[in-house]
Amino acid sequence: MNETLAIVGSGAIACGLAAAAAHHGPVLLLARSQSSAERAEAAVEKTLSRLGAEIDPEHVQVVTDPAALAKATFVVEAVVEDHDIKAGVLSELDAVLGPEAILASTTSSLSIERLAQASERADRFVGLHVFNPVTKMKLVELVFPRGAGEETRKRTLELCETFEKTPVEVPDVPGFVVNRLLFPYLFSAVRLLEETGMDPVGVDTCMRLGAGHPMGPLALLDLVGLDVAKAIGETLGEPVPARIDELLAEGALGRKSGRGFHAY
């Protein structure tokens, strides 16, 4: 079926998804306020411009009223990485959407089973973990709750195919596969920094040129956002290095604030 897609949120993942979806047809983006809507609109336009994409601007419609999503058939929640906040949004969406609509969450570490229960449509729920920047990263970690129906699986896979993404079904464990393996490494890079006093550029250069990584671990933490990284670490039970807490206390969140381990 041709899905009527909607995305809830106005951060990097939500805007990246909207830009990726705009290549394939109209998409609704629900922001929580008019100021968030304006920022999201600008972010999507900037992404499309950077990609050199000739997309009809009307393909991405930014709204602030949840009722505008009533006719959506596939809705992706992409709000802050906090179970209670996500659960509240999902419950609100369930009340607005038609019975055939599928709800998805882009959570990178939270329990899909618990979020599915909060959505009150576990048969039509899926974890759809995409990666930043969404327009470039091909992987989608798919996490289906126990109650997910066969139609939900089929439609989700078809959506991934439409977006030219590579889906991999993963278990519902904290951090799924990528973050479960990645964050111990990222945090160990911060601890090395704390122990040795090395310059962040030096650490990142070593891992880029010595291990063939496209981005160093500290630059990657900045891209993820140090606030998001802290939340993921806590969900994984991975001790968050003191340097991350210090930077957060200074308002240094990474790229989105202009400073993290590096300045932008």
PDB file of C-alpha atoms in Angstrom:
ATOM      1  CA  MET A   1       0.000   0.000   0.000  1.00  0.00           C
ATOM      2  CA  ASN A   2       1.051   3.625  -0.455  1.00  0.00           C
ATOM      3  CA  GLU A   3       1.546   4.948   3.047  1.00  0.00           C
ATOM      4  CA  THR A   4       0.548   8.423   4.171  1.00  0.00           C
ATOM      5  CA  LEU A   5       3.612   9.164   6.263  1.00  0.00           C
ATOM      6  CA  ALA A   6       3.859  11.435   9.290  1.00  0.00           C
ATOM      7  CA  ILE A   7       6.809  12.127  11.582  1.00  0.00           C
ATOM      8  CA  VAL A   8       6.536  13.472  15.118  1.00  0.00           C
ATOM      9  CA  GLY A   9       9.399  15.619  16.373  1.00  0.00           C
ATOM     10  CA  SER A  10      11.588  18.486  15.256  1.00  0.00           C
ATOM     11  CA  GLY A  11      15.129  17.325  16.054  1.00  0.00           C
ATOM     12  CA  ALA A  12      17.877  16.013  13.774  1.00  0.00           C
ATOM     13  CA  ILE A  13      16.369  12.539  13.305  1.00  0.00           C
ATOM     14  CA  ALA A  14      12.836  13.831  12.660  1.00  0.00           C
ATOM     15  CA  CYS A  15      14.029  16.432  10.155  1.00  0.00           C
ATOM     16  CA  GLY A  16      16.391  13.960   8.501  1.00  0.00           C
ATOM     17  CA  LEU A  17      13.544  11.474   8.088  1.00  0.00           C
ATOM     18  CA  ALA A  18      11.320  14.169   6.624  1.00  0.00           C
ATOM     19  CA  ALA A  19      14.020  15.139   4.116  1.00  0.00           C
ATOM     20  CA  ALA A  20      14.574  11.491   3.148  1.00  0.00           C
ATOM     21  CA  ALA A  21      10.835  10.900   2.792  1.00  0.00           C
ATOM     22  CA  ALA A  22      10.328  14.034   0.685  1.00  0.00           C
ATOM     23  CA  HIS A  23      12.191  12.331  -2.182  1.00  0.00           C
ATOM     24  CA  HIS A  24       9.367   9.803  -2.412  1.00  0.00           C
ATOM     25  CA  GLY A  25       6.233  11.845  -1.756  1.00  0.00           C
ATOM     26  CA  PRO A  26       4.406  14.117   0.668  1.00  0.00           C
ATOM     27  CA  VAL A  27       5.135  13.854   4.402  1.00  0.00           C
ATOM     28  CA  LEU A  28       3.678  15.526   7.480  1.00  0.00           C
ATOM     29  CA  LEU A  29       5.967  16.689  10.284  1.00  0.00           C
ATOM     30  CA  LEU A  30       4.369  17.392  13.669  1.00  0.00           C
ATOM     31  CA  ALA A  31       6.238  19.886  15.865  1.00  0.00           C
ATOM     32  CA  ARG A  32       5.241  20.802  19.431  1.00  0.00           C
ATOM     33  CA  SER A  33       5.198  24.582  18.932  1.00  0.00           C
ATOM     34  CA  GLN A  34       5.271  27.223  16.232  1.00  0.00           C
ATOM     35  CA  SER A  35       8.913  28.053  16.982  1.00  0.00           C
ATOM     36  CA  SER A  36       9.851  24.351  16.736  1.00  0.00           C
ATOM     37  CA  ALA A  37       7.917  24.134  13.480  1.00  0.00           C
ATOM     38  CA  GLU A  38       9.831  27.057  12.005  1.00  0.00           C
ATOM     39  CA  ARG A  39      13.183  25.561  13.040  1.00  0.00           C
ATOM     40  CA  ALA A  40      12.186  22.189  11.600  1.00  0.00           C
ATOM     41  CA  GLU A  41      11.086  23.758   8.325  1.00  0.00           C
ATOM     42  CA  ALA A  42      14.417  25.555   7.998  1.00  0.00           C
ATOM     43  CA  ALA A  43      16.372  22.393   8.876  1.00  0.00           C
ATOM     44  CA  VAL A  44      14.563  20.296   6.257  1.00  0.00           C
ATOM     45  CA  GLU A  45      15.037  22.949   3.581  1.00  0.00           C
ATOM     46  CA  LYS A  46      18.753  23.207   4.460  1.00  0.00           C
ATOM     47  CA  THR A  47      19.194  19.428   4.205  1.00  0.00           C
ATOM     48  CA  LEU A  48      17.421  19.227   0.852  1.00  0.00           C
ATOM     49  CA  SER A  49      19.445  22.171  -0.442  1.00  0.00           C
ATOM     50  CA  ARG A  50      22.706  20.548   0.674  1.00  0.00           C
ATOM     51  CA  LEU A  51      21.728  17.385  -1.179  1.00  0.00           C
ATOM     52  CA  GLY A  52      20.976  19.417  -4.278  1.00  0.00           C
ATOM     53  CA  ALA A  53      17.516  17.909  -4.325  1.00  0.00           C
ATOM     54  CA  GLU A  54      14.793  19.425  -6.452  1.00  0.00           C
ATOM     55  CA  ILE A  55      11.882  18.626  -4.174  1.00  0.00           C
ATOM     56  CA  ASP A  56       8.528  20.349  -4.169  1.00  0.00           C
ATOM     57  CA  PRO A  57       8.528  22.316  -0.853  1.00  0.00           C
ATOM     58  CA  GLU A  58       4.924  21.267  -0.362  1.00  0.00           C
ATOM     59  CA  HIS A  59       6.095  17.675   0.010  1.00  0.00           C
ATOM     60  CA  VAL A  60       6.987  18.489   3.636  1.00  0.00           C
ATOM     61  CA  GLN A  61       4.109  20.054   5.537  1.00  0.00           C
ATOM     62  CA  VAL A  62       4.978  21.090   9.098  1.00  0.00           C
ATOM     63  CA  VAL A  63       2.023  21.205  11.502  1.00  0.00           C
ATOM     64  CA  THR A  64       1.536  21.774  15.233  1.00  0.00           C
ATOM     65  CA  ASP A  65      -1.893  20.191  15.754  1.00  0.00           C
ATOM     66  CA  PRO A  66      -1.889  16.387  16.324  1.00  0.00           C
ATOM     67  CA  ALA A  67      -5.369  16.221  14.773  1.00  0.00           C
ATOM     68  CA  ALA A  68      -3.731  16.999  11.404  1.00  0.00           C
ATOM     69  CA  LEU A  69      -2.300  13.454  11.469  1.00  0.00           C
ATOM     70  CA  ALA A  70      -5.731  11.784  11.551  1.00  0.00           C
ATOM     71  CA  LYS A  71      -5.426  10.358   8.024  1.00  0.00           C
ATOM     72  CA  ALA A  72      -1.806   9.230   8.338  1.00  0.00           C
ATOM     73  CA  THR A  73      -1.274   5.483   7.878  1.00  0.00           C
ATOM     74  CA  PHE A  74       2.316   5.225   9.149  1.00  0.00           C
ATOM     75  CA  VAL A  75       3.501   7.543  11.930  1.00  0.00           C
ATOM     76  CA  VAL A  76       7.081   7.674  13.191  1.00  0.00           C
ATOM     77  CA  GLU A  77       7.706   9.133  16.650  1.00  0.00           C
ATOM     78  CA  ALA A  78      11.125  10.828  16.882  1.00  0.00           C
ATOM     79  CA  VAL A  79      11.046  12.827  20.113  1.00  0.00           C
ATOM     80  CA  VAL A  80      13.493  12.964  23.032  1.00  0.00           C
ATOM     81  CA  GLU A  81      15.014   9.674  24.265  1.00  0.00           C
ATOM     82  CA  ASP A  82      12.889   9.352  27.400  1.00  0.00           C
ATOM     83  CA  HIS A  83      10.383   6.539  27.961  1.00  0.00           C
ATOM     84  CA  ASP A  84       7.742   8.629  29.748  1.00  0.00           C
ATOM     85  CA  ILE A  85       7.800  11.403  27.146  1.00  0.00           C
ATOM     86  CA  LYS A  86       7.648   8.938  24.260  1.00  0.00           C
ATOM     87  CA  ALA A  87       4.871   6.952  25.965  1.00  0.00           C
ATOM     88  CA  GLY A  88       2.800  10.114  26.376  1.00  0.00           C
ATOM     89  CA  VAL A  89       3.244  11.065  22.718  1.00  0.00           C
ATOM     90  CA  LEU A  90       2.372   7.541  21.537  1.00  0.00           C
ATOM     91  CA  SER A  91      -0.765   7.441  23.652  1.00  0.00           C
ATOM     92  CA  GLU A  92      -1.838  10.816  22.271  1.00  0.00           C
ATOM     93  CA  LEU A  93      -1.243   9.629  18.711  1.00  0.00           C
ATOM     94  CA  ASP A  94      -3.212   6.413  19.265  1.00  0.00           C
ATOM     95  CA  ALA A  95      -6.274   8.512  20.095  1.00  0.00           C
ATOM     96  CA  VAL A  96      -5.955  10.474  16.835  1.00  0.00           C
ATOM     97  CA  LEU A  97      -5.024   7.793  14.305  1.00  0.00           C
ATOM     98  CA  GLY A  98      -7.251   5.368  12.434  1.00  0.00           C
ATOM     99  CA  PRO A  99      -7.243   1.687  13.466  1.00  0.00           C
ATOM    100  CA  GLU A 100      -5.115   0.596  10.480  1.00  0.00           C
ATOM    101  CA  ALA A 101      -2.306   3.071  11.138  1.00  0.00           C
ATOM    102  CA  ILE A 102       1.099   1.770  12.227  1.00  0.00           C
ATOM    103  CA  LEU A 103       3.022   3.564  14.970  1.00  0.00           C
ATOM    104  CA  ALA A 104       6.821   3.455  15.015  1.00  0.00           C
ATOM    105  CA  SER A 105       9.490   4.782  17.358  1.00  0.00           C
ATOM    106  CA  THR A 106      13.018   5.816  16.424  1.00  0.00           C
ATOM    107  CA  THR A 107      14.292   5.062  19.946  1.00  0.00           C
ATOM    108  CA  SER A 108      17.947   4.027  19.937  1.00  0.00           C
ATOM    109  CA  SER A 109      17.950   2.153  23.246  1.00  0.00           C
ATOM    110  CA  LEU A 110      14.556   1.947  24.992  1.00  0.00           C
ATOM    111  CA  SER A 111      12.367  -1.162  25.327  1.00  0.00           C
ATOM    112  CA  ILE A 112      10.135  -1.557  22.269  1.00  0.00           C
ATOM    113  CA  GLU A 113       7.847  -3.908  24.190  1.00  0.00           C
ATOM    114  CA  ARG A 114       7.125  -1.226  26.816  1.00  0.00           C
ATOM    115  CA  LEU A 115       6.614   1.489  24.183  1.00  0.00           C
ATOM    116  CA  ALA A 116       4.285  -0.823  22.243  1.00  0.00           C
ATOM    117  CA  GLN A 117       2.176  -1.284  25.372  1.00  0.00           C
ATOM    118  CA  ALA A 118       2.058   2.487  25.891  1.00  0.00           C
ATOM    119  CA  SER A 119       0.882   2.950  22.303  1.00  0.00           C
ATOM    120  CA  GLU A 120      -2.083   0.631  22.942  1.00  0.00           C
ATOM    121  CA  ARG A 121      -1.634  -0.872  19.459  1.00  0.00           C
ATOM    122  CA  ALA A 122       1.103  -3.473  19.990  1.00  0.00           C
ATOM    123  CA  ASP A 123      -0.086  -5.341  16.881  1.00  0.00           C
ATOM    124  CA  ARG A 124       0.685  -2.237  14.796  1.00  0.00           C
ATOM    125  CA  PHE A 125       3.904  -1.050  16.418  1.00  0.00           C
ATOM    126  CA  VAL A 126       7.575  -1.241  15.473  1.00  0.00           C
ATOM    127  CA  GLY A 127      10.941   0.091  16.559  1.00  0.00           C
ATOM    128  CA  LEU A 128      12.416   1.872  13.528  1.00  0.00           C
ATOM    129  CA  HIS A 129      15.922   2.895  14.587  1.00  0.00           C
ATOM    130  CA  VAL A 130      17.464   5.038  11.852  1.00  0.00           C
ATOM    131  CA  PHE A 131      20.883   6.637  12.059  1.00  0.00           C
ATOM    132  CA  ASN A 132      22.113  10.217  11.790  1.00  0.00           C
ATOM    133  CA  PRO A 133      22.472  11.654   9.170  1.00  0.00           C
ATOM    134  CA  VAL A 134      19.341   9.880   7.985  1.00  0.00           C
ATOM    135  CA  THR A 135      19.743  10.909   4.360  1.00  0.00           C
ATOM    136  CA  LYS A 136      23.120   9.106   4.158  1.00  0.00           C
ATOM    137  CA  MET A 137      23.014   6.187   6.605  1.00  0.00           C
ATOM    138  CA  LYS A 138      21.509   3.061   5.035  1.00  0.00           C
ATOM    139  CA  LEU A 139      20.866   0.881   8.088  1.00  0.00           C
ATOM    140  CA  VAL A 140      17.535   0.615   9.877  1.00  0.00           C
ATOM    141  CA  GLU A 141      17.376  -1.561  12.993  1.00  0.00           C
ATOM    142  CA  LEU A 142      13.868  -3.056  13.113  1.00  0.00           C
ATOM    143  CA  VAL A 143      12.497  -4.219  16.455  1.00  0.00           C
ATOM    144  CA  PHE A 144       9.066  -5.825  16.512  1.00  0.00           C
ATOM    145  CA  PRO A 145       7.154  -6.339  19.770  1.00  0.00           C
ATOM    146  CA  ARG A 146       5.751  -9.806  20.442  1.00  0.00           C
ATOM    147  CA  GLY A 147       2.251  -8.733  19.375  1.00  0.00           C
ATOM    148  CA  ALA A 148       3.241  -7.281  15.987  1.00  0.00           C
ATOM    149  CA  GLY A 149       1.129  -8.709  13.179  1.00  0.00           C
ATOM    150  CA  GLU A 150       2.340  -9.993   9.825  1.00  0.00           C
ATOM    151  CA  GLU A 151       0.859  -6.972   8.020  1.00  0.00           C
ATOM    152  CA  THR A 152       2.851  -4.633  10.271  1.00  0.00           C
ATOM    153  CA  ARG A 153       6.052  -6.469   9.376  1.00  0.00           C
ATOM    154  CA  LYS A 154       5.238  -6.433   5.654  1.00  0.00           C
ATOM    155  CA  ARG A 155       4.352  -2.738   5.527  1.00  0.00           C
ATOM    156  CA  THR A 156       7.400  -1.764   7.569  1.00  0.00           C
ATOM    157  CA  LEU A 157       9.740  -3.660   5.250  1.00  0.00           C
ATOM    158  CA  GLU A 158       8.059  -2.083   2.227  1.00  0.00           C
ATOM    159  CA  LEU A 159       8.578   1.383   3.725  1.00  0.00           C
ATOM    160  CA  CYS A 160      12.280   0.667   4.256  1.00  0.00           C
ATOM    161  CA  GLU A 161      12.524  -0.485   0.646  1.00  0.00           C
ATOM    162  CA  THR A 162      10.829   2.695  -0.559  1.00  0.00           C
ATOM    163  CA  PHE A 163      13.389   4.772   1.359  1.00  0.00           C
ATOM    164  CA  GLU A 164      16.224   2.635  -0.055  1.00  0.00           C
ATOM    165  CA  LYS A 165      17.304   1.603   3.446  1.00  0.00           C
ATOM    166  CA  THR A 166      18.700  -1.749   4.561  1.00  0.00           C
ATOM    167  CA  PRO A 167      16.552  -3.201   7.356  1.00  0.00           C
ATOM    168  CA  VAL A 168      17.955  -5.695   9.865  1.00  0.00           C
ATOM    169  CA  GLU A 169      15.637  -7.216  12.448  1.00  0.00           C
ATOM    170  CA  VAL A 170      17.334  -7.083  15.852  1.00  0.00           C
ATOM    171  CA  PRO A 171      16.382  -8.245  19.367  1.00  0.00           C
ATOM    172  CA  ASP A 172      14.611  -6.005  21.862  1.00  0.00           C
ATOM    173  CA  VAL A 173      17.598  -5.568  24.177  1.00  0.00           C
ATOM    174  CA  PRO A 174      18.963  -2.245  25.507  1.00  0.00           C
ATOM    175  CA  GLY A 175      20.819  -0.485  22.694  1.00  0.00           C
ATOM    176  CA  PHE A 176      19.779  -3.156  20.144  1.00  0.00           C
ATOM    177  CA  VAL A 177      22.949  -4.094  18.204  1.00  0.00           C
ATOM    178  CA  VAL A 178      24.737  -0.937  17.087  1.00  0.00           C
ATOM    179  CA  ASN A 179      24.563   1.095  20.295  1.00  0.00           C
ATOM    180  CA  ARG A 180      25.066  -1.946  22.507  1.00  0.00           C
ATOM    181  CA  LEU A 181      28.434  -2.516  20.827  1.00  0.00           C
ATOM    182  CA  LEU A 182      29.266   1.107  20.022  1.00  0.00           C
ATOM    183  CA  PHE A 183      28.826   2.972  23.304  1.00  0.00           C
ATOM    184  CA  PRO A 184      31.337   1.051  25.416  1.00  0.00           C
ATOM    185  CA  TYR A 185      33.888   2.009  22.731  1.00  0.00           C
ATOM    186  CA  LEU A 186      32.805   5.658  22.618  1.00  0.00           C
ATOM    187  CA  PHE A 187      32.909   6.029  26.398  1.00  0.00           C
ATOM    188  CA  SER A 188      36.296   4.292  26.582  1.00  0.00           C
ATOM    189  CA  ALA A 189      37.628   7.014  24.249  1.00  0.00           C
ATOM    190  CA  VAL A 190      36.415   9.669  26.717  1.00  0.00           C
ATOM    191  CA  ARG A 191      38.050   7.825  29.626  1.00  0.00           C
ATOM    192  CA  LEU A 192      41.316   7.676  27.681  1.00  0.00           C
ATOM    193  CA  LEU A 193      41.046  11.430  27.237  1.00  0.00           C
ATOM    194  CA  GLU A 194      40.484  11.869  30.988  1.00  0.00           C
ATOM    195  CA  GLU A 195      43.389   9.586  31.929  1.00  0.00           C
ATOM    196  CA  THR A 196      45.997  10.913  29.502  1.00  0.00           C
ATOM    197  CA  GLY A 197      45.039  14.526  28.803  1.00  0.00           C
ATOM    198  CA  MET A 198      45.285  13.877  25.053  1.00  0.00           C
ATOM    199  CA  ASP A 199      43.793  16.379  22.670  1.00  0.00           C
ATOM    200  CA  PRO A 200      40.407  15.227  21.255  1.00  0.00           C
ATOM    201  CA  VAL A 201      41.705  15.810  17.717  1.00  0.00           C
ATOM    202  CA  GLY A 202      44.560  13.383  18.382  1.00  0.00           C
ATOM    203  CA  VAL A 203      42.261  10.637  19.644  1.00  0.00           C
ATOM    204  CA  ASP A 204      39.912  11.020  16.689  1.00  0.00           C
ATOM    205  CA  THR A 205      42.769  11.136  14.168  1.00  0.00           C
ATOM    206  CA  CYS A 206      44.214   7.896  15.564  1.00  0.00           C
ATOM    207  CA  MET A 207      40.917   6.043  15.151  1.00  0.00           C
ATOM    208  CA  ARG A 208      40.179   7.484  11.715  1.00  0.00           C
ATOM    209  CA  LEU A 209      43.580   6.777  10.205  1.00  0.00           C
ATOM    210  CA  GLY A 210      44.588   3.750  12.284  1.00  0.00           C
ATOM    211  CA  ALA A 211      41.279   1.866  12.408  1.00  0.00           C
ATOM    212  CA  GLY A 212      39.760   3.148   9.178  1.00  0.00           C
ATOM    213  CA  HIS A 213      36.749   4.694  10.900  1.00  0.00           C
ATOM    214  CA  PRO A 214      34.991   7.450   8.920  1.00  0.00           C
ATOM    215  CA  MET A 215      34.707   9.545  12.092  1.00  0.00           C
ATOM    216  CA  GLY A 216      36.579   9.565  15.401  1.00  0.00           C
ATOM    217  CA  PRO A 217      34.727   8.524  18.590  1.00  0.00           C
ATOM    218  CA  LEU A 218      34.660  11.998  20.146  1.00  0.00           C
ATOM    219  CA  ALA A 219      33.392  13.635  16.960  1.00  0.00           C
ATOM    220  CA  LEU A 220      30.755  10.907  16.769  1.00  0.00           C
ATOM    221  CA  LEU A 221      29.616  11.639  20.321  1.00  0.00           C
ATOM    222  CA  ASP A 222      29.319  15.302  19.332  1.00  0.00           C
ATOM    223  CA  LEU A 223      27.203  14.305  16.328  1.00  0.00           C
ATOM    224  CA  VAL A 224      24.929  12.076  18.432  1.00  0.00           C
ATOM    225  CA  GLY A 225      24.586  14.851  21.043  1.00  0.00           C
ATOM    226  CA  LEU A 226      26.132  14.491  24.502  1.00  0.00           C
ATOM    227  CA  ASP A 227      22.710  14.679  26.156  1.00  0.00           C
ATOM    228  CA  VAL A 228      21.449  11.836  23.967  1.00  0.00           C
ATOM    229  CA  ALA A 229      24.677   9.887  24.532  1.00  0.00           C
ATOM    230  CA  LYS A 230      24.247  10.198  28.303  1.00  0.00           C
ATOM    231  CA  ALA A 231      20.651   8.932  28.084  1.00  0.00           C
ATOM    232  CA  ILE A 232      21.710   5.964  25.944  1.00  0.00           C
ATOM    233  CA  GLY A 233      24.586   5.146  28.298  1.00  0.00           C
ATOM    234  CA  GLU A 234      22.266   5.152  31.291  1.00  0.00           C
ATOM    235  CA  THR A 235      19.792   2.867  29.509  1.00  0.00           C
ATOM    236  CA  LEU A 236      22.632   0.471  28.667  1.00  0.00           C
ATOM    237  CA  GLY A 237      23.942   0.540  32.239  1.00  0.00           C
ATOM    238  CA  GLU A 238      27.236   1.891  30.863  1.00  0.00           C
ATOM    239  CA  PRO A 239      28.858   4.357  33.343  1.00  0.00           C
ATOM    240  CA  VAL A 240      28.842   7.838  31.825  1.00  0.00           C
ATOM    241  CA  PRO A 241      32.310   9.441  31.966  1.00  0.00           C
ATOM    242  CA  ALA A 242      32.652  12.530  34.155  1.00  0.00           C
ATOM    243  CA  ARG A 243      33.868  14.646  31.219  1.00  0.00           C
ATOM    244  CA  ILE A 244      30.501  14.232  29.474  1.00  0.00           C
ATOM    245  CA  ASP A 245      28.669  15.468  32.589  1.00  0.00           C
ATOM    246  CA  GLU A 246      31.066  18.418  32.824  1.00  0.00           C
ATOM    247  CA  LEU A 247      30.432  19.439  29.218  1.00  0.00           C
ATOM    248  CA  LEU A 248      26.674  19.108  29.657  1.00  0.00           C
ATOM    249  CA  ALA A 249      26.835  21.349  32.735  1.00  0.00           C
ATOM    250  CA  GLU A 250      28.545  23.953  30.538  1.00  0.00           C
ATOM    251  CA  GLY A 251      25.762  23.697  27.931  1.00  0.00           C
ATOM    252  CA  ALA A 252      28.096  21.983  25.468  1.00  0.00           C
ATOM    253  CA  LEU A 253      25.854  19.391  23.805  1.00  0.00           C
ATOM    254  CA  GLY A 254      27.962  18.740  20.713  1.00  0.00           C
ATOM    255  CA  ARG A 255      27.362  19.928  17.170  1.00  0.00           C
ATOM    256  CA  LYS A 256      23.829  21.135  17.820  1.00  0.00           C
ATOM    257  CA  SER A 257      25.067  23.664  20.405  1.00  0.00           C
ATOM    258  CA  GLY A 258      28.265  24.569  18.557  1.00  0.00           C
ATOM    259  CA  ARG A 259      30.596  22.905  21.050  1.00  0.00           C
ATOM    260  CA  GLY A 260      31.224  19.504  22.591  1.00  0.00           C
ATOM    261  CA  PHE A 261      34.585  17.744  22.576  1.00  0.00           C
ATOM    262  CA  HIS A 262      35.248  19.860  19.474  1.00  0.00           C
ATOM    263  CA  ALA A 263      34.148  23.380  18.500  1.00  0.00           C
ATOM    264  CA  TYR A 264      31.852  23.849  15.473  1.00  0.00           C
TER     265      TYR A 264
END
